[in-house]
C-alpha positions as a LaTeX table, in Angstrom:
\begin{tabular}{lrrr}
\hline
Residue & $x$ (\AA) & $y$ (\AA) & $z$ (\AA) \\
\hline
Met1 & 3.47 & 18.37 & $-3.01$ \\
Ser2 & 6.84 & 17.50 & $-4.53$ \\
Asp3 & 7.86 & 17.34 & $-8.18$ \\
Met4 & 9.06 & 13.74 & $-7.85$ \\
Arg5 & 7.75 & 11.60 & $-10.73$ \\
Phe6 & 6.26 & 8.15 & $-10.30$ \\
Ala7 & 4.99 & 5.32 & $-12.48$ \\
Ile8 & 2.81 & 2.36 & $-11.53$ \\
Ile9 & 2.96 & $-1.19$ & $-12.82$ \\
Gly10 & $-0.27$ & $-3.09$ & $-12.18$ \\
Cys11 & $-3.56$ & $-1.19$ & $-12.24$ \\
Gly12 & $-5.82$ & $-3.22$ & $-9.99$ \\
Arg13 & $-7.65$ & $-1.99$ & $-6.92$ \\
Ile14 & $-4.57$ & $-1.24$ & $-4.79$ \\
Ala15 & $-3.12$ & 0.87 & $-7.62$ \\
Glu16 & $-6.02$ & 3.29 & $-7.23$ \\
Arg17 & $-4.89$ & 3.97 & $-3.69$ \\
His18 & $-1.29$ & 4.45 & $-4.79$ \\
Ala19 & $-2.33$ & 6.80 & $-7.60$ \\
Gly20 & $-4.31$ & 8.97 & $-5.21$ \\
His21 & $-1.42$ & 9.35 & $-2.79$ \\
Ile22 & 1.10 & 9.92 & $-5.56$ \\
Asn23 & $-1.15$ & 12.69 & $-6.91$ \\
Lys24 & $-1.03$ & 14.40 & $-3.52$ \\
Thr25 & 2.71 & 14.05 & $-2.92$ \\
Gly26 & 4.27 & 13.97 & $-6.39$ \\
Val27 & 3.47 & 13.50 & $-10.07$ \\
Leu28 & 2.03 & 10.32 & $-11.57$ \\
Lys29 & 3.70 & 10.23 & $-14.97$ \\
Ala30 & 2.80 & 6.77 & $-16.30$ \\
Val31 & 0.85 & 3.59 & $-15.55$ \\
Cys32 & 1.04 & 0.11 & $-17.04$ \\
Asp33 & $-1.11$ & $-3.01$ & $-17.06$ \\
Ser34 & $-1.40$ & $-6.00$ & $-19.39$ \\
Asp35 & $-5.13$ & $-5.21$ & $-19.33$ \\
Phe36 & $-4.74$ & $-1.94$ & $-21.21$ \\
Lys37 & $-8.22$ & $-0.66$ & $-20.28$ \\
Lys38 & $-7.27$ & $-0.67$ & $-16.59$ \\
Ala39 & $-4.19$ & 1.40 & $-17.37$ \\
Val40 & $-6.17$ & 3.82 & $-19.51$ \\
Asp41 & $-8.79$ & 4.34 & $-16.81$ \\
Ile42 & $-6.21$ & 5.41 & $-14.21$ \\
Ala43 & $-4.17$ & 7.39 & $-16.75$ \\
Lys44 & $-7.19$ & 9.49 & $-17.75$ \\
Lys45 & $-8.01$ & 10.27 & $-14.14$ \\
Tyr46 & $-4.51$ & 11.51 & $-13.33$ \\
Asp47 & $-3.36$ & 12.84 & $-16.71$ \\
Ala48 & $-0.73$ & 10.12 & $-17.03$ \\
Ile49 & 0.49 & 8.03 & $-19.96$ \\
Ala50 & $-0.95$ & 4.52 & $-20.27$ \\
Tyr51 & 1.19 & 1.55 & $-21.31$ \\
Gln52 & 0.45 & $-2.10$ & $-21.91$ \\
Asp53 & 4.10 & $-3.14$ & $-22.20$ \\
Tyr54 & 6.18 & $-2.79$ & $-19.03$ \\
Asp55 & 9.54 & $-2.84$ & $-20.82$ \\
Glu56 & 8.37 & $-0.04$ & $-23.10$ \\
Met57 & 7.40 & 2.09 & $-20.11$ \\
Leu58 & 10.77 & 1.54 & $-18.44$ \\
Ala59 & 12.59 & 2.46 & $-21.67$ \\
Arg60 & 10.62 & 5.64 & $-22.33$ \\
Glu61 & 9.86 & 7.18 & $-18.92$ \\
Lys62 & 13.33 & 8.33 & $-17.96$ \\
Glu63 & 12.03 & 11.31 & $-15.97$ \\
Val64 & 10.38 & 8.93 & $-13.53$ \\
Ala65 & 12.24 & 8.40 & $-10.25$ \\
Val66 & 10.17 & 5.65 & $-8.62$ \\
Ile67 & 8.26 & 2.66 & $-9.95$ \\
Ser68 & 5.40 & 1.51 & $-7.68$ \\
Val69 & 4.90 & $-2.23$ & $-8.14$ \\
Cys70 & 1.24 & $-3.15$ & $-7.61$ \\
Thr71 & 1.10 & $-6.42$ & $-9.54$ \\
Pro72 & 0.16 & $-9.85$ & $-8.10$ \\
Asn73 & 2.49 & $-11.22$ & $-5.41$ \\
Gly74 & 4.17 & $-13.74$ & $-7.69$ \\
Leu75 & 5.25 & $-11.01$ & $-10.12$ \\
His76 & 6.72 & $-8.60$ & $-7.56$ \\
Ala77 & 10.26 & $-9.90$ & $-7.90$ \\
Glu78 & 10.33 & $-9.89$ & $-11.70$ \\
His79 & 8.89 & $-6.40$ & $-12.03$ \\
Ser80 & 10.95 & $-4.91$ & $-9.20$ \\
Ile81 & 14.23 & $-6.35$ & $-10.48$ \\
Lys82 & 13.59 & $-5.08$ & $-14.01$ \\
Ala83 & 12.86 & $-1.59$ & $-12.69$ \\
Leu84 & 15.94 & $-1.55$ & $-10.46$ \\
Gln85 & 18.16 & $-2.75$ & $-13.29$ \\
Ala86 & 16.74 & 0.04 & $-15.48$ \\
Gly87 & 17.84 & 2.61 & $-12.91$ \\
Phe88 & 14.62 & 3.33 & $-11.02$ \\
His89 & 13.93 & 3.27 & $-7.31$ \\
Val90 & 11.15 & 0.80 & $-6.44$ \\
Leu91 & 8.24 & 0.85 & $-4.02$ \\
Cys92 & 6.81 & $-2.67$ & $-3.91$ \\
Glu93 & 3.51 & $-3.72$ & $-2.38$ \\
Lys94 & 3.49 & $-6.44$ & 0.25 \\
Pro95 & 4.67 & $-9.14$ & 0.27 \\
Met96 & 7.99 & $-8.33$ & $-1.37$ \\
Ala97 & 7.91 & $-11.80$ & $-2.98$ \\
Thr98 & 6.50 & $-15.26$ & $-2.41$ \\
Asn99 & 9.80 & $-16.95$ & $-1.56$ \\
Val100 & 13.09 & $-16.06$ & 0.10 \\
Lys101 & 15.20 & $-16.64$ & $-3.02$ \\
Asp102 & 13.28 & $-14.01$ & $-5.02$ \\
Gly103 & 13.46 & $-11.58$ & $-2.08$ \\
Leu104 & 17.24 & $-11.98$ & $-1.98$ \\
Glu105 & 17.49 & $-11.38$ & $-5.73$ \\
Met106 & 15.50 & $-8.15$ & $-5.32$ \\
Ile107 & 17.88 & $-6.92$ & $-2.63$ \\
Lys108 & 20.92 & $-7.87$ & $-4.73$ \\
Ala109 & 19.49 & $-6.01$ & $-7.72$ \\
Ala110 & 18.96 & $-2.87$ & $-5.63$ \\
Glu111 & 22.50 & $-3.03$ & $-4.24$ \\
Lys112 & 24.05 & $-3.59$ & $-7.65$ \\
Ala113 & 22.09 & $-0.73$ & $-9.23$ \\
Asp114 & 22.63 & 1.58 & $-6.23$ \\
Arg115 & 18.88 & 2.15 & $-6.07$ \\
Arg116 & 16.43 & 2.11 & $-3.17$ \\
Leu117 & 14.01 & $-0.77$ & $-2.68$ \\
Phe118 & 11.04 & 0.16 & $-0.47$ \\
Ile119 & 8.46 & $-2.40$ & 0.68 \\
Ile120 & 4.96 & $-1.42$ & 1.82 \\
Lys121 & 4.53 & $-2.05$ & 5.54 \\
Gln122 & 1.96 & 0.63 & 6.24 \\
Asn123 & 0.71 & $-0.89$ & 9.49 \\
Arg124 & 3.86 & 0.15 & 11.31 \\
Phe125 & 2.30 & 3.61 & 11.10 \\
Asn126 & $-0.92$ & 2.60 & 12.89 \\
Pro127 & $-1.00$ & 4.87 & 15.97 \\
Pro128 & $-1.66$ & 2.01 & 18.45 \\
Val129 & 1.09 & $-0.13$ & 16.88 \\
Ala130 & 3.59 & 2.73 & 16.87 \\
Ala131 & 2.78 & 3.53 & 20.50 \\
Val132 & 3.30 & $-0.06$ & 21.65 \\
Lys133 & 6.51 & $-0.38$ & 19.64 \\
Asn134 & 7.78 & 2.82 & 21.29 \\
Ala135 & 6.94 & 1.44 & 24.75 \\
Val136 & 8.77 & $-1.82$ & 23.98 \\
Asp137 & 11.84 & $-0.01$ & 22.63 \\
Lys138 & 12.02 & 2.21 & 25.72 \\
Gly139 & 11.87 & $-0.79$ & 28.03 \\
Ile140 & 8.58 & 0.33 & 29.56 \\
Leu141 & 7.11 & $-3.17$ & 29.26 \\
Gly142 & 10.33 & $-4.86$ & 30.35 \\
Lys143 & 11.12 & $-8.32$ & 29.05 \\
Ile144 & 8.53 & $-9.71$ & 26.65 \\
Tyr145 & 7.33 & $-13.13$ & 27.74 \\
Ser146 & 4.82 & $-13.99$ & 25.04 \\
Ile147 & 2.85 & $-12.51$ & 22.16 \\
Gln148 & $-0.40$ & $-13.70$ & 20.61 \\
Val149 & $-1.69$ & $-12.74$ & 17.17 \\
Ser150 & $-5.29$ & $-13.38$ & 16.11 \\
Cys151 & $-6.39$ & $-12.87$ & 12.50 \\
Phe152 & $-10.05$ & $-13.76$ & 12.01 \\
Trp153 & $-11.27$ & $-12.48$ & 8.65 \\
Asn154 & $-13.84$ & $-13.36$ & 6.02 \\
Arg155 & $-12.82$ & $-14.09$ & 2.45 \\
Asn156 & $-15.54$ & $-16.07$ & 0.70 \\
Ala157 & $-15.56$ & $-17.66$ & $-2.74$ \\
Asp158 & $-16.65$ & $-14.42$ & $-4.42$ \\
Tyr159 & $-13.46$ & $-12.73$ & $-3.25$ \\
Tyr160 & $-11.33$ & $-15.22$ & $-5.16$ \\
Lys161 & $-13.56$ & $-15.51$ & $-8.24$ \\
Asn162 & $-11.87$ & $-14.60$ & $-11.55$ \\
Ser163 & $-8.78$ & $-13.42$ & $-9.69$ \\
Trp164 & $-5.11$ & $-14.27$ & $-9.25$ \\
Lys165 & $-5.84$ & $-14.42$ & $-5.53$ \\
Gly166 & $-6.00$ & $-17.98$ & $-4.26$ \\
Thr167 & $-3.51$ & $-19.35$ & $-6.80$ \\
Ser168 & $-0.19$ & $-20.89$ & $-5.79$ \\
Ala169 & 1.77 & $-19.11$ & $-8.51$ \\
Leu170 & 0.53 & $-15.53$ & $-8.10$ \\
Asp171 & $-0.85$ & $-15.42$ & $-4.56$ \\
Gly172 & 1.32 & $-17.88$ & $-2.65$ \\
Gly173 & $-0.76$ & $-18.42$ & 0.47 \\
Thr174 & $-3.06$ & $-16.82$ & 3.02 \\
Leu175 & $-0.13$ & $-15.61$ & 5.11 \\
Tyr176 & 1.26 & $-13.71$ & 2.11 \\
Thr177 & $-1.84$ & $-11.89$ & 0.87 \\
Gln178 & $-3.98$ & $-11.50$ & 3.98 \\
Phe179 & $-1.68$ & $-11.61$ & 6.98 \\
Ser180 & 1.93 & $-10.78$ & 6.07 \\
His181 & 1.59 & $-7.44$ & 7.89 \\
Phe182 & 0.96 & $-9.29$ & 11.13 \\
Ile183 & 4.07 & $-11.40$ & 10.61 \\
Asp184 & 6.06 & $-8.23$ & 9.96 \\
Leu185 & 4.86 & $-6.72$ & 13.23 \\
Leu186 & 5.90 & $-9.84$ & 15.17 \\
Tyr187 & 9.42 & $-9.45$ & 13.81 \\
Trp188 & 9.43 & $-5.66$ & 14.28 \\
Ile189 & 8.27 & $-5.75$ & 17.90 \\
Val190 & 9.74 & $-8.99$ & 19.28 \\
Gly191 & 12.56 & $-9.95$ & 16.92 \\
Asp192 & 13.65 & $-12.90$ & 14.81 \\
Val193 & 12.07 & $-16.34$ & 15.08 \\
Lys194 & 14.12 & $-19.38$ & 16.08 \\
Gln195 & 11.62 & $-22.13$ & 15.36 \\
Val196 & 7.96 & $-22.67$ & 14.50 \\
Phe197 & 5.40 & $-25.46$ & 14.75 \\
Ala198 & 2.43 & $-25.07$ & 12.44 \\
Leu199 & $-0.73$ & $-26.86$ & 11.38 \\
Thr200 & $-2.83$ & $-25.64$ & 8.45 \\
Ser201 & $-5.94$ & $-26.81$ & 6.63 \\
Asn202 & $-8.41$ & $-25.81$ & 3.95 \\
Phe203 & $-11.89$ & $-26.20$ & 5.44 \\
Ala204 & $-14.25$ & $-23.98$ & 3.44 \\
His205 & $-12.37$ & $-23.18$ & 0.21 \\
Lys206 & $-11.71$ & $-26.56$ & $-1.40$ \\
Gly207 & $-11.72$ & $-26.11$ & $-5.16$ \\
Val208 & $-11.58$ & $-22.34$ & $-4.66$ \\
Ile209 & $-8.00$ & $-21.72$ & $-3.48$ \\
Asp210 & $-4.80$ & $-23.74$ & $-3.82$ \\
Phe211 & $-3.75$ & $-23.53$ & $-0.17$ \\
Glu212 & $-4.90$ & $-23.19$ & 3.43 \\
Asp213 & $-7.74$ & $-21.06$ & 4.75 \\
Thr214 & $-6.85$ & $-21.68$ & 8.42 \\
Gly215 & $-3.69$ & $-22.07$ & 10.46 \\
Val216 & $-2.45$ & $-22.39$ & 14.02 \\
Val217 & 1.20 & $-21.59$ & 14.74 \\
Ala218 & 3.48 & $-21.72$ & 17.78 \\
Leu219 & 6.72 & $-19.74$ & 17.67 \\
Glu220 & 9.90 & $-19.49$ & 19.72 \\
Phe221 & 11.78 & $-16.23$ & 19.21 \\
Val222 & 15.55 & $-15.89$ & 19.31 \\
Asn223 & 15.27 & $-13.83$ & 22.52 \\
Gly224 & 13.34 & $-16.64$ & 24.24 \\
Ala225 & 9.85 & $-15.19$ & 24.00 \\
Leu226 & 7.02 & $-17.48$ & 22.89 \\
Gly227 & 4.24 & $-16.63$ & 20.48 \\
Thr228 & 1.14 & $-17.93$ & 18.76 \\
Ile229 & $-0.64$ & $-17.05$ & 15.55 \\
Asn230 & $-4.22$ & $-18.13$ & 15.00 \\
Tyr231 & $-5.54$ & $-17.18$ & 11.59 \\
Thr232 & $-8.49$ & $-17.91$ & 9.33 \\
Val233 & $-10.48$ & $-16.42$ & 6.47 \\
Asn234 & $-13.55$ & $-18.35$ & 7.61 \\
Ser235 & $-15.00$ & $-15.81$ & 10.03 \\
Phe236 & $-18.73$ & $-16.10$ & 9.29 \\
Asn237 & $-20.02$ & $-13.42$ & 6.92 \\
Lys238 & $-17.61$ & $-10.66$ & 7.95 \\
Asn239 & $-14.25$ & $-9.87$ & 9.56 \\
Met240 & $-14.15$ & $-10.45$ & 13.30 \\
Glu241 & $-10.74$ & $-9.42$ & 14.59 \\
Gly242 & $-7.14$ & $-8.57$ & 13.87 \\
Ser243 & $-5.28$ & $-8.32$ & 17.17 \\
Leu244 & $-1.89$ & $-8.52$ & 18.85 \\
Thr245 & $-1.51$ & $-9.16$ & 22.59 \\
Ile246 & 1.72 & $-8.84$ & 24.55 \\
Phe247 & 2.40 & $-10.25$ & 28.02 \\
Ala248 & 5.56 & $-8.82$ & 29.49 \\
Glu249 & 7.51 & $-8.31$ & 32.72 \\
Lys250 & 5.91 & $-4.93$ & 33.51 \\
Gly251 & 2.55 & $-5.11$ & 31.83 \\
Ala252 & 0.13 & $-6.45$ & 29.27 \\
Val253 & $-1.38$ & $-4.73$ & 26.26 \\
Lys254 & $-3.73$ & $-5.71$ & 23.45 \\
Ile255 & $-4.00$ & $-3.93$ & 20.12 \\
Gly256 & $-7.31$ & $-4.99$ & 18.62 \\
Gly257 & $-10.25$ & $-4.05$ & 16.45 \\
Glu258 & $-10.75$ & $-5.44$ & 12.96 \\
Tyr259 & $-7.24$ & $-4.49$ & 11.97 \\
Leu260 & $-4.95$ & $-3.46$ & 14.85 \\
Asn261 & $-6.76$ & $-0.12$ & 14.97 \\
Thr262 & $-7.37$ & 0.45 & 18.68 \\
Ile263 & $-5.92$ & $-0.27$ & 22.13 \\
Glu264 & $-8.40$ & $-2.75$ & 23.60 \\
Tyr265 & $-6.58$ & $-3.46$ & 26.86 \\
Gln266 & $-3.61$ & $-2.16$ & 28.77 \\
Asn267 & $-2.28$ & $-2.66$ & 32.27 \\
Ile268 & 1.28 & $-1.35$ & 32.45 \\
Asp269 & 3.27 & $-0.62$ & 35.58 \\
Gly270 & 3.40 & 3.16 & 36.05 \\
Phe271 & 2.50 & 3.94 & 32.46 \\
Glu272 & $-0.53$ & 4.47 & 30.24 \\
Ile273 & $-0.74$ & 4.75 & 26.46 \\
Lys274 & $-2.90$ & 7.83 & 25.87 \\
Asp275 & $-4.50$ & 9.84 & 23.09 \\
Ile276 & $-4.23$ & 7.14 & 20.46 \\
Gly277 & $-7.76$ & 7.25 & 19.09 \\
Glu278 & $-8.89$ & 4.68 & 16.54 \\
Gln279 & $-7.09$ & 4.08 & 13.29 \\
Ser280 & $-9.30$ & 4.20 & 10.21 \\
Ile281 & $-9.77$ & 1.12 & 8.03 \\
Gly282 & $-8.65$ & 1.63 & 4.47 \\
Asn283 & $-10.61$ & $-0.83$ & 2.35 \\
Asn284 & $-14.24$ & $-0.12$ & 1.67 \\
Gly285 & $-16.97$ & $-2.66$ & 1.04 \\
Arg286 & $-17.26$ & $-6.28$ & 2.11 \\
Tyr287 & $-13.59$ & $-7.16$ & 2.29 \\
Thr288 & $-12.25$ & $-4.67$ & 4.80 \\
Gly289 & $-8.86$ & $-5.17$ & 6.34 \\
Ala290 & $-6.02$ & $-2.95$ & 5.19 \\
Ser291 & $-5.30$ & 0.20 & 7.17 \\
Ser292 & $-4.91$ & 3.39 & 5.18 \\
Asn293 & $-1.37$ & 4.57 & 5.83 \\
His294 & $-0.02$ & 4.69 & 2.29 \\
Asp295 & 0.20 & 8.47 & 2.60 \\
Lys296 & 2.79 & 8.04 & 5.34 \\
Val297 & 4.64 & 5.47 & 3.25 \\
Tyr298 & 4.96 & 7.92 & 0.36 \\
Glu299 & 5.93 & 10.76 & 2.68 \\
Asn300 & 8.70 & 8.60 & 4.14 \\
Leu301 & 9.88 & 7.54 & 0.66 \\
Ile302 & 10.20 & 11.12 & $-0.55$ \\
Asn303 & 12.05 & 12.17 & 2.62 \\
Val304 & 14.44 & 9.22 & 2.33 \\
Leu305 & 15.26 & 9.99 & $-1.29$ \\
Arg306 & 15.93 & 13.60 & $-0.30$ \\
Asp307 & 18.20 & 12.49 & 2.58 \\
Lys308 & 15.84 & 13.81 & 5.21 \\
Ser309 & 14.79 & 10.59 & 6.91 \\
Ser310 & 15.55 & 6.92 & 7.53 \\
Val311 & 13.50 & 4.31 & 5.73 \\
Ser312 & 10.44 & 3.05 & 7.63 \\
Thr313 & 10.89 & $-0.55$ & 6.46 \\
Asn314 & 14.13 & $-1.66$ & 4.87 \\
Ser315 & 14.21 & $-4.55$ & 2.43 \\
Phe316 & 16.14 & $-6.81$ & 4.82 \\
Glu317 & 13.30 & $-6.57$ & 7.36 \\
Ser318 & 10.84 & $-7.48$ & 4.62 \\
Leu319 & 13.00 & $-10.47$ & 3.77 \\
Lys320 & 12.71 & $-11.58$ & 7.40 \\
Thr321 & 8.93 & $-11.60$ & 7.00 \\
Leu322 & 9.34 & $-13.97$ & 4.05 \\
Glu323 & 11.70 & $-16.18$ & 6.05 \\
Ile324 & 9.21 & $-16.50$ & 8.92 \\
Ile325 & 6.31 & $-17.28$ & 6.58 \\
Asn326 & 8.51 & $-19.85$ & 4.83 \\
Lys327 & 9.30 & $-21.50$ & 8.18 \\
Ile328 & 5.58 & $-21.67$ & 8.98 \\
Tyr329 & 4.67 & $-23.29$ & 5.67 \\
Gln330 & 7.59 & $-25.70$ & 5.83 \\
Ser331 & 6.50 & $-26.79$ & 9.30 \\
Ser332 & 2.89 & $-27.25$ & 8.18 \\
Lys333 & 4.03 & $-29.55$ & 5.36 \\
Leu334 & 5.79 & $-31.68$ & 7.95 \\
Gly335 & 2.68 & $-31.91$ & 10.10 \\
Gly336 & 3.91 & $-29.41$ & 12.67 \\
Val337 & 7.16 & $-31.23$ & 13.42 \\
\hline
\end{tabular}
């Protein structure tokens, strides 16, 4: 455990996970939420100070080194920029923002303040994902020909009830809240995207959410590889699959399970990915999906700030995720053209 001090803005469900990991790796000094009761509940549990006003917390908590931003997607940019301008490092939940312009402003604010901007991309730490990325980087798979991503989850009307989720302003879209991690992994493993062709529709959530619940996407990467993304939150009654399949010059491999948590298939020339095991699923209850690697995120953050490590996900890579999602949604508005 370090003596590094943290504060959290936004005290919803994901903040509970952050608070637990902060308590193991540092000191949770303060929490803030416009719903003061939520802030008080977490503050009591971790002997922290509760605030209702974010600006007041930034002005008073000068011993804090890092602000963890756990507010709705559409507020990430505003809260991160304010914290950076006030002299704090920032750890922001995914997605970093809901549009490229805001993401750029966050990066500019970090550069101007000479502060670090970390973005949560915990699924890069999934053992199967890390193993496949290592094999790709070492050239074991050779040239990547194509990559297929399947995201088949369940998010029914109850999930969106009385929530910011599902709204254009604070959520942004299914690819932001549910599946941005998958987009990040496409960029991380294969590289930047040259062009996309996308079709989206809202089949089962009309009047419930402001955007699509299903999408099909074809991608051409800058390196010539082709890819597809098939995603939906209409999997009947429960999550079905979150998978990533690579076909390459020297082999094929599929990372599968509900959330990229196991190697389901591999056939690689002269090589075998071994001793991976199965990655645990982080969320409990009906709406499972997020892998539990926030401990590794916080460990990396502390090591980076102490000049002992390189950052696991820099803000420019997170901006690329936004750019790809933006391309997908722009294409879908044009009918896939």
